[in-house]
Every structure is written in C-alpha cells, then in structure tokens.
Short mmCIF file of C-alpha atoms in Angstrom, two decimals:
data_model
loop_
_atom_site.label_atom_id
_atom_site.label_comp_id
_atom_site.label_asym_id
_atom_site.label_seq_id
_atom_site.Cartn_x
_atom_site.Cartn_y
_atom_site.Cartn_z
CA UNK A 15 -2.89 28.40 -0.32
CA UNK A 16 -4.50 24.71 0.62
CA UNK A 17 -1.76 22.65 2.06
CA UNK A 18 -1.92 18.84 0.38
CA UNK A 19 -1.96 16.01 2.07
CA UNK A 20 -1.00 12.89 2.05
CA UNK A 21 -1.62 9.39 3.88
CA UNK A 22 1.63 6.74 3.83
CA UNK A 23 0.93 3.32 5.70
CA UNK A 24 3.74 2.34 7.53
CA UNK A 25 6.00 5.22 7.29
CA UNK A 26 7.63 4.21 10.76
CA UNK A 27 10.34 2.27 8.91
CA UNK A 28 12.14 1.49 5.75
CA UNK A 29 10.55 2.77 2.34
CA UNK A 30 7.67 4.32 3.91
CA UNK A 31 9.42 6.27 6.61
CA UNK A 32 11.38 7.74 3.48
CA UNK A 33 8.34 8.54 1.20
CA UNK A 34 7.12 10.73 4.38
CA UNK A 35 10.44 12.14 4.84
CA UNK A 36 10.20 13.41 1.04
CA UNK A 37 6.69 14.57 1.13
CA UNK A 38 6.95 16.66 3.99
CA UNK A 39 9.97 18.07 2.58
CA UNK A 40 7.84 19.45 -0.28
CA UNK A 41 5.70 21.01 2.11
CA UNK A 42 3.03 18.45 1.84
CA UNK A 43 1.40 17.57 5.30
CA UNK A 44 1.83 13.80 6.23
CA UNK A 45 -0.29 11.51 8.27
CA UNK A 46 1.35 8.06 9.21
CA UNK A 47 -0.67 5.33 9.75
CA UNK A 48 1.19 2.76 11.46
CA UNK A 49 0.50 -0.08 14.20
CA UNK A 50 2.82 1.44 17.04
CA UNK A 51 3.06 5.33 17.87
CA UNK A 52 6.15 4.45 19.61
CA UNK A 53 7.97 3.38 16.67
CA UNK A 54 6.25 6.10 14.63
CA UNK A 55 7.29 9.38 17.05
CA UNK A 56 10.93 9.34 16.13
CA UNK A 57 9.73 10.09 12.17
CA UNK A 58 7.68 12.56 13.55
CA UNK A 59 10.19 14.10 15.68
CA UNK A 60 12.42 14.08 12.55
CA UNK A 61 9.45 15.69 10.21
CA UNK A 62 8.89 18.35 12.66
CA UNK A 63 12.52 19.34 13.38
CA UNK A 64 13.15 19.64 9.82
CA UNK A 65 9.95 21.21 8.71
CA UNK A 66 8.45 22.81 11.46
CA UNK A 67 5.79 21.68 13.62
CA UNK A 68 2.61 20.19 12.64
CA UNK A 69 3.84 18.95 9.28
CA UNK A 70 2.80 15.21 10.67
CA UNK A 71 0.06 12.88 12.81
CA UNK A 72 0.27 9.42 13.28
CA UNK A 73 -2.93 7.40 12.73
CA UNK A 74 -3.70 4.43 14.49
CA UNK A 75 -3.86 1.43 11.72
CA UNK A 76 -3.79 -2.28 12.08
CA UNK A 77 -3.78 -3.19 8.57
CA UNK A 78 -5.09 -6.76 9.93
CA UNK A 79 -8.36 -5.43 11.58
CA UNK A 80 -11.01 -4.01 9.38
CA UNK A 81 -12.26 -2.31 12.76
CA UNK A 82 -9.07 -0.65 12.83
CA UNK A 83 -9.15 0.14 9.59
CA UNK A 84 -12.67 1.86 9.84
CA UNK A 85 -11.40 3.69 12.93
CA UNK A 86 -8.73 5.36 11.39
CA UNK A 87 -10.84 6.30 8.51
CA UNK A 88 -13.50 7.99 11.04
CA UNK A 89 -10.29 9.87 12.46
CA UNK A 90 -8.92 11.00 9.33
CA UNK A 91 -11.85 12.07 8.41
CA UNK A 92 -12.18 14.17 11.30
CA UNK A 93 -9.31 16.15 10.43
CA UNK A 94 -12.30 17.84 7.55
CA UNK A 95 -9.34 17.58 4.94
CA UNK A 96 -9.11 16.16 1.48
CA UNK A 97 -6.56 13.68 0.70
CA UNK A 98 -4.47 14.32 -2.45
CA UNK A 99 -1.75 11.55 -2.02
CA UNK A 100 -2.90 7.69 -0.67
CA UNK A 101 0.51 5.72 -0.32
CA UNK A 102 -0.51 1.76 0.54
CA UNK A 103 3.32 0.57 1.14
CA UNK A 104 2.82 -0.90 4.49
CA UNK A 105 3.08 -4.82 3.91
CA UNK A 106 5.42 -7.86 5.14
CA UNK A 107 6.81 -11.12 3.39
CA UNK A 108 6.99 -14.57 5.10
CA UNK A 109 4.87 -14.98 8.33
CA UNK A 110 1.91 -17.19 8.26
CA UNK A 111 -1.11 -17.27 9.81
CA UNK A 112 -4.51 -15.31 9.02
CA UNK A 113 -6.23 -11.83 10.24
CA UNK A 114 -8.61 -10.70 12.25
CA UNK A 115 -11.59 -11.77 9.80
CA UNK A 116 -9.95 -15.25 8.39
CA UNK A 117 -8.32 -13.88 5.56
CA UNK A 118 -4.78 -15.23 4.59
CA UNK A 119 -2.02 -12.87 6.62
CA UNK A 120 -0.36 -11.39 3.41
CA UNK A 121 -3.26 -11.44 1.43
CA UNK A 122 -4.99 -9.68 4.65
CA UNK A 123 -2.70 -7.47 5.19
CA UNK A 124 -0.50 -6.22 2.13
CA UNK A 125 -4.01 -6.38 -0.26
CA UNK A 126 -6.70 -7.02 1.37
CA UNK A 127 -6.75 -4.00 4.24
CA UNK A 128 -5.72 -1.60 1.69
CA UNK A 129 -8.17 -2.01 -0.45
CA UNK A 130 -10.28 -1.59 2.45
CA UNK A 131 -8.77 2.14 3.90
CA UNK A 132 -8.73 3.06 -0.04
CA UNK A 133 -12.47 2.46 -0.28
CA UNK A 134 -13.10 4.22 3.30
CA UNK A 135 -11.30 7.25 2.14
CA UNK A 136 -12.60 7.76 -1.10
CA UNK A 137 -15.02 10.71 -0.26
CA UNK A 138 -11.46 12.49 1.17
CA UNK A 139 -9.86 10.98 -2.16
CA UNK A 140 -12.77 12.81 -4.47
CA UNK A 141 -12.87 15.93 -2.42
CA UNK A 142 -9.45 16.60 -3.87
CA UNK A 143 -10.24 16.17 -7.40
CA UNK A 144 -6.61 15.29 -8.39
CA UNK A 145 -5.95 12.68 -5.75
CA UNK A 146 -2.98 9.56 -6.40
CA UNK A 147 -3.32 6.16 -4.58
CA UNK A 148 0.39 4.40 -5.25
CA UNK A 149 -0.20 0.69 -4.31
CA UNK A 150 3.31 -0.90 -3.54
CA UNK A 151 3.85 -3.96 -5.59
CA UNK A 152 6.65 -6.29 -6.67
CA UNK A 153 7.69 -8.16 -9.63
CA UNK A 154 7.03 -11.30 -7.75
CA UNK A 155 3.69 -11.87 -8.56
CA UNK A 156 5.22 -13.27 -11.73
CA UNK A 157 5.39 -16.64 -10.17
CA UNK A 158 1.29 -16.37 -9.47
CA UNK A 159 -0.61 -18.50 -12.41
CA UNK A 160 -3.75 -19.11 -10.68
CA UNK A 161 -5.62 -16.95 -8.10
CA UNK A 162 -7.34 -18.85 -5.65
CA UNK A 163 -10.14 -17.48 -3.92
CA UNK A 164 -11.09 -20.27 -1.49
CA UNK A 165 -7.47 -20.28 -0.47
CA UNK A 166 -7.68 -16.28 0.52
CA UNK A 167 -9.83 -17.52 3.26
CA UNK A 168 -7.17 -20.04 4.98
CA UNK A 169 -4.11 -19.30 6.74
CA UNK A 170 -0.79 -19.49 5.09
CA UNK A 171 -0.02 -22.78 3.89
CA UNK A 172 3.70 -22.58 2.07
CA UNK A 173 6.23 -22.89 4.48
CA UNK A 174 8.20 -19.81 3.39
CA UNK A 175 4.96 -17.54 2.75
CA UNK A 176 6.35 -16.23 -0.30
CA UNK A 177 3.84 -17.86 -2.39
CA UNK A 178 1.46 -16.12 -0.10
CA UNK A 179 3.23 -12.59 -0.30
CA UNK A 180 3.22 -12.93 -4.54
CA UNK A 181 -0.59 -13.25 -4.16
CA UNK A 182 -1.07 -10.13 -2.12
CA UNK A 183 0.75 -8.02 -4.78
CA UNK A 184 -0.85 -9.59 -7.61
CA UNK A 185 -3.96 -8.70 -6.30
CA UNK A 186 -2.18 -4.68 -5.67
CA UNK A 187 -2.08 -4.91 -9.90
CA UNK A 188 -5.63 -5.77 -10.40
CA UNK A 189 -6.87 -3.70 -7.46
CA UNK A 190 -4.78 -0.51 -9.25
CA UNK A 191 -6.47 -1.34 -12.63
CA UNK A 192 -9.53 -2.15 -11.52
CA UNK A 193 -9.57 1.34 -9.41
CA UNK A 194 -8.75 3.58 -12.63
CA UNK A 195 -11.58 2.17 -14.26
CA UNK A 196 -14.05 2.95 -11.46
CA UNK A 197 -12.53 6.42 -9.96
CA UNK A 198 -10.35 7.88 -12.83
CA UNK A 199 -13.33 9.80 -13.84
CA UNK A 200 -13.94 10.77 -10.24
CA UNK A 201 -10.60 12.73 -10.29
CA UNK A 202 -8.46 9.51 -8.64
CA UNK A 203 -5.17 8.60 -10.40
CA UNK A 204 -4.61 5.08 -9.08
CA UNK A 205 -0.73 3.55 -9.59
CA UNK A 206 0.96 -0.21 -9.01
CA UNK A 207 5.10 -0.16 -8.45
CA UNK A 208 7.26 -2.70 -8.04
CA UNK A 209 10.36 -0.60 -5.76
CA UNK A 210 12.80 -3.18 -6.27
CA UNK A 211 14.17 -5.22 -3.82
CA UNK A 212 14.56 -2.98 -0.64
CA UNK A 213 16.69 -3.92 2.67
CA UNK A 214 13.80 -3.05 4.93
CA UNK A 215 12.21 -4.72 7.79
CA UNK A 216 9.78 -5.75 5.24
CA UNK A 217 12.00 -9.32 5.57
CA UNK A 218 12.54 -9.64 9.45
CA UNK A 219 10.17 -12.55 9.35
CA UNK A 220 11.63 -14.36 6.21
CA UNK A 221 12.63 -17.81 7.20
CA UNK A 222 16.57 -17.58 8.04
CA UNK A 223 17.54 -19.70 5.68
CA UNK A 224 16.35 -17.51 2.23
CA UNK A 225 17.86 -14.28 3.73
CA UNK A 226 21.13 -14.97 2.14
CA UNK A 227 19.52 -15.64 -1.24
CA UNK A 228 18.19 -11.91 -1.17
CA UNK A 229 21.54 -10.55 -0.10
CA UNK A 230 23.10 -12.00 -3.12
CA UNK A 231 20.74 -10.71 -5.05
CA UNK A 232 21.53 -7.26 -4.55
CA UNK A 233 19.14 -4.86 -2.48
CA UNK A 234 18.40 -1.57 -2.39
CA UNK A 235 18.49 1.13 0.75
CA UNK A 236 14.92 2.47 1.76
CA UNK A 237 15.84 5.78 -0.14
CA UNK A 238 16.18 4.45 -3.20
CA UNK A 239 13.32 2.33 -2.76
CA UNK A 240 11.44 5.44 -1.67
CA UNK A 241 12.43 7.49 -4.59
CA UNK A 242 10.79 4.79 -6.91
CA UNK A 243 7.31 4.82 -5.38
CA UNK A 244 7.45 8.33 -4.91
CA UNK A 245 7.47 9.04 -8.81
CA UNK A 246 4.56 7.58 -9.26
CA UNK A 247 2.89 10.18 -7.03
CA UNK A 248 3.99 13.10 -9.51
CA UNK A 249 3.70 11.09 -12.77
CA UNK A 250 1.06 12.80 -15.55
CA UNK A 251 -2.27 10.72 -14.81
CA UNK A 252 -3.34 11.33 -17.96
CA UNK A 253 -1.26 8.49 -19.51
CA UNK A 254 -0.09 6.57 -16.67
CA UNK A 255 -3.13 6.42 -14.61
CA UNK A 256 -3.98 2.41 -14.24
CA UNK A 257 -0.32 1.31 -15.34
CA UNK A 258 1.90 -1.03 -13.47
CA UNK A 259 5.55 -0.05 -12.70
CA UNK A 260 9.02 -1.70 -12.41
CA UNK A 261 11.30 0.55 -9.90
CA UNK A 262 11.32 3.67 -12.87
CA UNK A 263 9.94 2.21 -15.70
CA UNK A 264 6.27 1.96 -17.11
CA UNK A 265 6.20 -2.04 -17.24
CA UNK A 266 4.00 -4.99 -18.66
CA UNK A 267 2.95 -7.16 -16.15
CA UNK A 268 2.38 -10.63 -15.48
CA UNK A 269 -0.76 -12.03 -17.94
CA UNK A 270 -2.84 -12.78 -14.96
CA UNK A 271 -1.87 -9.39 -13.87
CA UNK A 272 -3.92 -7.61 -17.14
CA UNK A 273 -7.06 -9.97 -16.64
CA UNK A 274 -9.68 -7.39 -16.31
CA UNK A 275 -12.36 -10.06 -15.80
CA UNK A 276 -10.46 -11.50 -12.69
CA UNK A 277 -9.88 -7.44 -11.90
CA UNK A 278 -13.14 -7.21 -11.19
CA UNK A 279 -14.08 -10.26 -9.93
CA UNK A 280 -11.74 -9.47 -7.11
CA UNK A 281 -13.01 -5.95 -6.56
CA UNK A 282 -16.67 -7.61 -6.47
CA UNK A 283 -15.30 -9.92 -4.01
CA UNK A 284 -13.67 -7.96 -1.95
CA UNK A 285 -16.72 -5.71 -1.65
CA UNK A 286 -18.49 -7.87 -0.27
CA UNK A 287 -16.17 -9.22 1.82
CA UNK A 288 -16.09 -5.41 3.41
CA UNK A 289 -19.51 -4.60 3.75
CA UNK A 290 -19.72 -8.35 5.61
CA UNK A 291 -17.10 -6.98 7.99
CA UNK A 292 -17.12 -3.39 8.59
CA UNK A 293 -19.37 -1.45 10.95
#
C-alpha cells in the first residue's frame, strides 16, 4: 500500500507542529519545511517516538527566498514521491521590512512564497491525482478594500504591520480560488481557512502594546487551531474545493475576497513575478 504524504510549512511550532503531529498519527508520512532544523528536530523526535522511525524529514525552507524556495522543491522532489497533502500555514503578523526579492515581508512571506513552493510542486501535486493544498487564512482580510499592487513591492509601511498581514491572507483567498479553477481538473483540491485566533508564536513580533487586545479577545491553543485546518484536508472536494473557511464552517468571504478578475490578475502577477526570480 502507497504511503501518502504530506508537506506542512512551519510545523516546528504552534498550529503547524500540531497538523504534523495529526498526520503522522494517521500514518501519513510528513515532511517539515521550516527555516531552522534545530527548532524542527524536537517534532521529529516526537513523530518518530510515537510512530516509528522515518515517519518525518525536515526540508530546508526560507519562505522569504525564492532560491530557497526552489531548493527545497529540487529536494522534495528528489524523494521521487507524490504529494497528496500541501499545508501553507507557515506565516507571521507584525514585523516590517521586505524579502529577499523586494516584496513586502508579509505579503512575501505568508502569500507570496507559497504561492511560489505550490507552483514548484505541482508536478508532485498532479502525480497524486487527489492532492489538497490548505492555504492558512484569517478573517482579517475583512479590513482589506483595495489591493495595491505597487505597494507589494515596498517594505511595510503601517506601524503595526497588521494592515500588511490582512493583505497577505487576502491574497491566500484569491490564490485558493484562483488555484481550483486552474488545477481542480488536474486532480488538485485547493482550500482557504481562517483557524481562529491561535496563541502561537505567530504574534512574537506584534508590537507590545496590541498583545493585550488579542488576549482579551479570547485565543485558541495550537490544537484547536490545528484541528480546524486539518478538516479541510479530509473535506469532500467535490463541493468544497475553491471555498473559503471560518475555523469549521464553509464561510462567505470578504467582497474583494470573491473578485475573480483581481483572482487572476494576482495569479498573472505573481507569475511573472516567479519566472523573473527563480532559477
């Protein structure tokens, strides 16, 4: 019987380190793709004690570097293995600054380098022929009512980056939209979740003075947060393929968020933008 496999960025910590917990404890072989190997062997260790060795490889993956992105696509792909489960949940809220290439940090990041491994590892994707790509979202790109391209080029500019971070997961909607209609027929299930709010590390570099604010508001642990993304990954494709969700719960989206021409003008974009860059 063909093992399945699955690829979670940043599974060292918080949600992610939960949603590759869970898969390997369905017997599904996990790959981590995370900045630090350090950070990443305790999961590991943990994967391996419980479920015997082998279950899980780290991947080296700076979401911010498109040259690290395309290396650990040529790695993965050495591994001659489909990949039926792509979970894009690594991401951050509230630093400023820009990548590698120029491109907004969040924006960079939390969208933008996804998009990027997604696209790399679509052959792997195909080869399965009943693959899911779970983009992590979150309700905040509510407060989004324009998307600015020239600004996706800058670094940060809001003091808090949160404007910035709503952005990135706006774009996570149209990219998970915009991917059914491409790759659904392909055999690629493509959904957007919004976890809820999650105590993770995800806010270590939140300015001090708003980490209250999210206290109050009531957070979630990483498990719960985990258990939310993770149903997308088993949901039926046939009817939820392309849909946006809130924690559980099939949900409508922001306006902007359904704008299939600004879908694909972002997935044109961002093309390009990729074939400028890598290799």
């Amino acid at each position: 019987m063909n093992v399945k496999i699955a690829l979670v960025t940043g599974a060292n910590t918080g949600i992610g380190k939960e949603i590759a917990l869970s898969f390997a404890s369905k017997g599904i072989k996990v790959f981590i793709a995370s900045r630090s190997y350090d950070k990443t062997l305790p999961v590991i260790q943990a994967i391996e004690k419980l479920h015997g060795a082998h279950k899980c490889e780290w991947l080296s993956l700076d979401l911010g570097s498109i040259k690290s992105i395309d290396r650990c696509a040529d790695s993965f792909f050495g591994k001659n293995v489909s990949l039926d489960y792509l979970v894009n949940n690594a991401g951050f809220a509230g630093s400023r600054g820009s990548t590698k290439e120029g491109f907004e940090l969040a924006f960079g990041v939390n969208y933008f380098g996804h998009y990027v491994l997604t696209r790399r590892l679509e052959y792997a994707l195909i080869r399965s022929k009943n693959a899911r790509v779970v983009n992590v979202s979150s309700k905040v790109h509510s407060i989004v009512k324009k998307l600015d391209f020239a600004s996706l080029r800058k670094p940060t500019k809001s003091l808090s980056g949160i404007n910035e971070y709503a952005v990135s997961k706006l774009a996570n909607i149209l990219f998970t939209s915009e991917l059914h209609r491409r790759y659904a027929s392909l055999g690629i299930s493509s959904f957007a979740v919004h976890p809820g709010l999650v105590d993770t590390e995800i806010w270590r570099t939140l300015p001090f003075f708003l980490r209250p604010i999210l206290k109050l508001k009531g957070m979630l642990t990483p498990e719960e947060g985990a258990k939310n993304v993770l149903q997308c990954a088993f949901l039926d494709a046939s009817t939820h393929s392309g849909k946006y969700f809130s924690k559980c719960t099939p949900s409508a989206p922001s306006t902007l968020a359904t704008d299939q021409e600004l879908a694909i003008k972002l997935w044109e974009q961002s093309e390009s933008w990729m074939n400028n860059y890598s290799k």
